Coordinates of C-alpha atoms in Angstrom, one line a residue:
M194 CA -14.3 -9.3 -43.5
S195 CA -13.6 -6.5 -41.0
L196 CA -11.9 -7.3 -37.7
K197 CA -12.7 -5.3 -34.6
I198 CA -9.9 -4.0 -32.4
L199 CA -10.5 -2.3 -29.1
L200 CA -8.1 0.5 -28.2
P201 CA -8.0 1.9 -24.6
T202 CA -8.7 5.6 -23.8
T203 CA -5.8 5.8 -21.3
I204 CA -3.3 6.8 -24.0
P205 CA -3.7 8.6 -27.4
L206 CA -3.3 5.9 -30.0
D207 CA -3.4 6.2 -33.8
P208 CA -1.8 3.0 -35.3
R209 CA -1.7 2.7 -39.0
L210 CA -3.9 -0.4 -39.2
P211 CA -4.7 -2.4 -42.3
G212 CA -8.1 -1.7 -43.8
D213 CA -9.4 -5.0 -42.4
F214 CA -9.7 -3.4 -38.9
T215 CA -12.4 -1.4 -37.3
V216 CA -11.4 0.6 -34.3
V217 CA -13.5 0.9 -31.2
S218 CA -12.4 2.9 -28.2
Y219 CA -13.1 1.7 -24.7
D220 CA -12.7 2.7 -21.0
P221 CA -10.2 0.3 -19.3
H222 CA -11.9 0.9 -16.0
E223 CA -15.4 -0.1 -17.0
P224 CA -17.0 -3.3 -18.3
L225 CA -16.9 -3.5 -22.0
P226 CA -20.1 -2.3 -23.8
E227 CA -22.2 -4.9 -25.6
H228 CA -21.3 -3.5 -29.0
A229 CA -17.6 -4.3 -28.3
V230 CA -17.8 -8.0 -27.2
D231 CA -17.4 -9.4 -30.7
A232 CA -13.9 -7.9 -31.0
E233 CA -11.0 -10.1 -32.3
A234 CA -8.3 -7.9 -30.9
L235 CA -7.8 -6.1 -27.5
V236 CA -5.1 -3.5 -26.7
V237 CA -4.4 -3.2 -22.9
W238 CA -3.0 -0.2 -21.1
G239 CA -3.8 0.8 -17.5
N240 CA -6.7 -1.7 -17.3
S241 CA -8.0 -2.8 -13.9
G242 CA -7.8 -6.5 -13.1
E243 CA -11.6 -6.7 -12.8
M244 CA -12.0 -5.2 -16.3
L245 CA -9.5 -7.7 -17.8
R246 CA -11.3 -10.6 -16.1
D247 CA -14.6 -9.3 -17.5
A248 CA -13.0 -9.1 -21.0
A249 CA -11.6 -12.6 -20.7
R250 CA -15.1 -13.9 -20.0
R251 CA -17.1 -12.0 -22.6
L252 CA -14.8 -11.6 -25.6
G253 CA -15.8 -14.8 -27.3
S254 CA -14.3 -14.0 -30.7
L255 CA -11.0 -12.8 -29.3
R256 CA -7.8 -13.9 -31.1
W257 CA -5.1 -11.5 -29.8
V258 CA -4.4 -9.3 -26.7
Q259 CA -1.7 -6.7 -27.0
T260 CA -0.6 -5.3 -23.6
L261 CA 1.6 -2.2 -23.8
A262 CA 3.2 -3.1 -20.5
A263 CA 6.6 -4.7 -20.5
G264 CA 5.4 -7.3 -18.0
P265 CA 2.3 -9.3 -19.1
D266 CA 1.5 -10.7 -15.6
Q267 CA -1.8 -8.9 -15.2
V268 CA -3.1 -10.1 -18.5
L269 CA -1.9 -13.6 -17.9
A270 CA -3.8 -13.6 -14.6
A271 CA -7.0 -12.5 -16.2
G272 CA -7.9 -15.9 -17.6
F273 CA -8.0 -15.4 -21.4
A274 CA -8.5 -18.6 -23.4
T275 CA -5.4 -20.6 -24.2
D276 CA -5.9 -20.1 -28.0
V277 CA -5.7 -16.3 -27.6
V278 CA -2.3 -14.9 -28.5
I279 CA -0.9 -12.5 -25.9
T280 CA 1.9 -10.1 -26.9
S281 CA 3.8 -7.8 -24.5
G282 CA 5.0 -4.3 -24.7
R283 CA 8.7 -5.4 -24.6
S284 CA 11.0 -2.7 -25.9
L285 CA 8.4 0.1 -25.5
H286 CA 9.7 1.0 -22.1
D287 CA 13.4 0.6 -22.6
G288 CA 14.3 4.3 -22.7
P289 CA 12.0 5.5 -19.9
V290 CA 12.8 2.7 -17.5
A291 CA 16.6 2.9 -18.2
E292 CA 16.5 6.7 -17.5
H293 CA 14.5 6.3 -14.3
T294 CA 16.8 3.5 -13.1
L295 CA 19.9 5.6 -13.8
A296 CA 18.3 8.4 -11.7
L297 CA 17.7 6.0 -8.8
V298 CA 21.2 4.7 -8.9
L299 CA 22.7 8.1 -9.0
A300 CA 20.4 9.3 -6.3
A301 CA 21.7 6.5 -4.1
A302 CA 25.3 7.1 -4.9
R303 CA 25.1 10.9 -4.3
R304 CA 22.8 10.5 -1.3
L305 CA 20.1 12.7 -2.8
H306 CA 17.5 11.1 -0.4
R307 CA 19.5 12.3 2.6
L308 CA 20.0 15.8 1.0
T309 CA 16.2 16.0 0.5
R310 CA 15.6 15.2 4.2
A311 CA 18.1 17.8 5.2
Q312 CA 16.5 20.4 3.0
I313 CA 13.1 19.7 4.5
G314 CA 14.6 20.3 7.9
H315 CA 16.5 23.4 6.7
R316 CA 19.8 21.7 7.6
W317 CA 23.0 22.3 5.8
A318 CA 24.2 18.7 5.3
G319 CA 27.9 19.6 5.4
E320 CA 28.9 15.9 5.8
L321 CA 27.7 15.3 2.3
G322 CA 29.3 18.4 0.7
G323 CA 32.7 20.1 0.5
I324 CA 35.9 18.1 0.3
Q325 CA 35.1 14.4 -0.2
P326 CA 37.4 11.4 -0.4
I327 CA 38.4 10.3 -3.9
T328 CA 38.2 6.6 -3.1
T329 CA 35.3 5.3 -1.0
S330 CA 36.0 1.7 -0.2
G331 CA 33.3 0.1 1.8
A332 CA 30.7 2.6 0.6
F333 CA 28.7 3.1 -2.6
R334 CA 29.3 6.8 -3.5
T335 CA 30.1 6.7 -7.2
L336 CA 29.6 4.8 -10.4
R337 CA 33.3 5.1 -11.2
D338 CA 34.7 1.6 -11.0
A339 CA 31.5 0.4 -9.4
R340 CA 30.4 -3.2 -10.0
V341 CA 26.8 -3.3 -11.1
L342 CA 24.8 -6.5 -11.5
I343 CA 21.6 -6.4 -13.5
W344 CA 19.4 -9.3 -12.8
G345 CA 17.0 -9.7 -15.7
F346 CA 19.2 -8.7 -18.7
G347 CA 16.6 -8.1 -21.4
S348 CA 15.9 -5.1 -23.6
I349 CA 15.7 -2.6 -20.8
A350 CA 19.1 -3.7 -19.4
G351 CA 20.5 -3.5 -23.0
T352 CA 19.6 0.2 -23.0
L353 CA 20.6 0.8 -19.4
A354 CA 24.0 -0.9 -19.4
P355 CA 25.8 1.5 -21.8
L356 CA 24.6 4.5 -19.7
L357 CA 26.1 2.9 -16.6
T358 CA 29.4 2.1 -18.3
A359 CA 29.6 5.6 -19.7
L360 CA 29.9 6.7 -16.1
G361 CA 32.6 4.2 -15.3
A362 CA 30.7 1.2 -14.0
H363 CA 31.5 -2.4 -14.7
V364 CA 28.3 -4.1 -15.7
T365 CA 27.4 -7.8 -15.5
G366 CA 24.1 -9.3 -16.4
V367 CA 22.1 -12.2 -15.0
A368 CA 19.9 -14.2 -17.3
R369 CA 18.6 -17.7 -18.0
T370 CA 21.4 -18.2 -20.5
A371 CA 25.0 -17.1 -19.8
G372 CA 27.2 -15.5 -22.4
Q373 CA 27.8 -12.1 -23.8
R374 CA 25.2 -9.5 -24.6
G375 CA 26.0 -6.1 -26.1
G376 CA 29.6 -6.5 -25.0
H377 CA 28.6 -7.2 -21.4
P378 CA 29.3 -10.5 -19.6
V379 CA 26.1 -12.4 -18.6
I380 CA 25.9 -15.1 -16.0
S381 CA 23.2 -17.5 -15.0
A382 CA 21.3 -17.4 -11.7
D383 CA 23.3 -20.4 -10.5
E384 CA 26.4 -18.3 -10.6
L385 CA 25.0 -15.6 -8.3
P386 CA 26.7 -16.8 -5.1
G387 CA 30.1 -16.0 -6.6
E388 CA 29.0 -12.6 -8.0
L389 CA 26.8 -11.1 -5.2
P390 CA 29.7 -10.7 -2.7
V391 CA 31.6 -8.3 -5.0
T392 CA 28.5 -6.3 -6.2
D393 CA 28.1 -2.6 -5.3
V394 CA 24.7 -2.2 -6.9
L395 CA 22.2 -4.9 -7.7
I396 CA 19.5 -3.8 -10.2
M397 CA 16.4 -6.0 -10.4
I398 CA 14.5 -6.0 -13.7
L399 CA 12.8 -9.4 -13.3
P400 CA 9.2 -10.1 -14.4
S401 CA 6.6 -11.5 -12.0
T402 CA 6.2 -15.2 -12.4
D403 CA 6.0 -18.2 -9.9
A404 CA 9.7 -18.8 -10.5
T405 CA 10.8 -15.3 -9.7
R406 CA 8.7 -14.8 -6.5
H407 CA 11.2 -13.6 -3.9
A408 CA 14.1 -14.4 -6.1
L409 CA 16.0 -11.9 -4.0
D410 CA 15.4 -13.6 -0.7
A411 CA 17.2 -13.4 2.7
A412 CA 19.9 -15.9 1.7
R413 CA 20.9 -14.0 -1.4
I414 CA 20.6 -10.6 0.3
A415 CA 23.1 -12.0 2.9
L416 CA 25.6 -12.6 0.2
L417 CA 25.7 -8.9 -0.8
P418 CA 28.4 -6.7 0.9
P419 CA 27.2 -4.3 3.7
H420 CA 27.6 -1.2 1.5
A421 CA 25.6 -2.6 -1.5
W422 CA 22.4 -1.1 -2.7
V423 CA 19.4 -2.9 -4.3
V424 CA 17.4 -1.1 -7.0
N425 CA 14.2 -2.7 -8.1
V426 CA 12.4 -1.5 -11.3
G427 CA 11.0 -4.9 -12.3
R428 CA 8.2 -6.3 -10.2
G429 CA 7.7 -6.0 -6.4
S430 CA 7.1 -9.7 -6.0
T431 CA 10.6 -10.6 -7.0
V432 CA 12.1 -9.1 -3.8
D433 CA 11.5 -10.3 -0.2
A434 CA 10.8 -6.7 1.2
A435 CA 10.8 -7.8 4.8
A436 CA 14.2 -9.5 4.5
L437 CA 15.5 -6.4 2.5
L438 CA 14.3 -4.0 5.2
G439 CA 15.8 -6.2 8.0
A440 CA 19.2 -6.2 6.3
I441 CA 19.2 -2.4 5.9
R442 CA 18.2 -1.8 9.5
A443 CA 20.9 -4.3 10.7
G444 CA 23.6 -2.5 8.7
R445 CA 24.0 -5.5 6.5
L446 CA 23.0 -3.6 3.4
G447 CA 23.6 0.0 2.3
G448 CA 20.1 0.8 1.1
A449 CA 17.4 0.2 -1.5
A450 CA 15.8 2.3 -4.2
L451 CA 12.4 0.8 -5.0
D452 CA 10.0 1.6 -7.8
V453 CA 7.8 -1.5 -7.4
F454 CA 6.1 -3.2 -4.5
E455 CA 4.1 -6.4 -3.8
D456 CA 1.2 -4.2 -2.7
E457 CA 0.6 -1.0 -4.8
P458 CA 0.0 1.7 -3.8
L459 CA 2.5 1.0 -1.0
P460 CA 0.4 1.1 2.2
A461 CA 0.8 4.3 4.3
D462 CA 1.8 2.2 7.3
S463 CA 4.6 0.4 5.5
P464 CA 7.9 0.7 7.4
L465 CA 9.7 1.3 4.1
W466 CA 8.5 4.9 4.1
D467 CA 10.4 6.0 7.1
E468 CA 13.7 4.2 6.5
P469 CA 16.4 6.8 5.9
D470 CA 18.2 4.7 3.3
V471 CA 15.2 3.6 1.3
I472 CA 14.3 5.6 -1.8
I473 CA 10.7 5.1 -2.9
S474 CA 9.2 6.0 -6.3
P475 CA 5.5 5.2 -7.2
H476 CA 6.0 2.7 -10.0
A477 CA 7.1 5.6 -12.1
A478 CA 9.9 4.1 -14.2
G479 CA 7.7 3.2 -17.1
G480 CA 4.3 4.6 -17.9
R481 CA 5.4 5.9 -21.3
P482 CA 5.1 3.2 -24.0
L483 CA 7.2 4.7 -26.7
G484 CA 6.4 3.3 -30.2
A485 CA 3.1 1.7 -29.2
D486 CA 1.4 2.7 -32.4
A487 CA 4.0 1.0 -34.5
L488 CA 3.9 -2.2 -32.5
I489 CA 0.1 -2.4 -32.6
A490 CA 0.2 -1.8 -36.4
E491 CA 2.9 -4.4 -37.0
N492 CA 1.1 -7.1 -35.0
A493 CA -2.2 -6.3 -36.6
R494 CA -0.7 -6.9 -40.0
T495 CA 0.9 -10.1 -39.0
L496 CA -2.3 -11.3 -37.4
I497 CA -4.0 -11.0 -40.8
E498 CA -1.1 -12.5 -42.6
G499 CA -1.0 -15.5 -40.3
T500 CA 2.7 -15.0 -39.5
P501 CA 4.2 -14.9 -36.0
L502 CA 3.5 -11.8 -34.0
R503 CA 6.2 -9.8 -32.2
N504 CA 6.7 -10.2 -28.4
V505 CA 4.5 -13.3 -28.1
V506 CA 4.2 -14.4 -24.4
A507 CA 4.8 -18.0 -23.7
R508 CA 1.8 -19.6 -21.9

C-alpha cells in the first residue's frame, strides 16, 4: 500500500524515500488541494500558520508531521491530532545558527554596529581604531578570556561552544539537567543567580514554550553586569524585550544582538531599531536546513518499520 507524503515547494527536496511512498508537492502558503488531503505524512518548511491550521483540520489520514525548523512551536500550535507524531528539524540548523551567532557575538565585541553607523555618516571612528588597551575590564571587547553563558545547551550550542572556546572564551551551558556536555560545564536554571553576575555574554537558544516565556525577565537581566551583552537566536518570546531595552538605556547592560522577536517582522516603530547598542538581524540565523533530505528519508523508513522516529517532539 502506497503512503502519500507532502513536500513543500519552499526548498528543493529529493529524499531517498522507500518505494512505499508517493510524493506530492504543495505550496505552503495556500490551502492544500483536494487530491492531497489523504496524505499520511507532511513535511513543513516556511508554512503560514493559517495553512498549518487548515492542514490539521483536513488531513484525516495524517500519521506524521516533519518540520524542518529546529523549533516546532508553530506546528504544535496548529492543532494536529494527538495521535499524529511530530518530529523537529533538530540538528539541521546547528552549523548555520552557530555561524550566525558567532558573527553577532564578534560584531558586539568589535563594535561593528557602531562602525557601520560611523561609515554611513562618513565619520572616521578613531575611538574604535588605532592603539587599544590590551585588557578591557568593565567592557566586552574580546572573546579572549570572556565568560560566555549559553542558555539552551542543545545541539546548536554543541556546535557553537567549540568555536567560542577556540577564540579564548570560557563557555558554560544552562540546561534542564546539570553536568558536562562536550567538555563544557552545564548548570541548571536554578543556578543562574550565581552565574549571571560573572557573565560577559549571555546567548539565548531557548525554544518557545509556556515555561520559557520571558525566561530572561527584568529580575534576571538585573543580575547581569553592566557591560554584559545578550544575544538571542532562539525565540523572541523567551526575552522580555521591554525590560532588556530599559536596562540598556539605563546603562545597566552593555547591549543586545537580537535575531528573533515576539512580533516578526519587527514593527517599524519598535524602539529597538534606533538604539545604538542593539544589533538587529531578521531571523536570519537559520533558514538553511542542512541534511533535510536524509532526515526525511530516515524518518519515512522508520515510520514504515514501526520503530521510533528521530527528533520526536513531546506533546
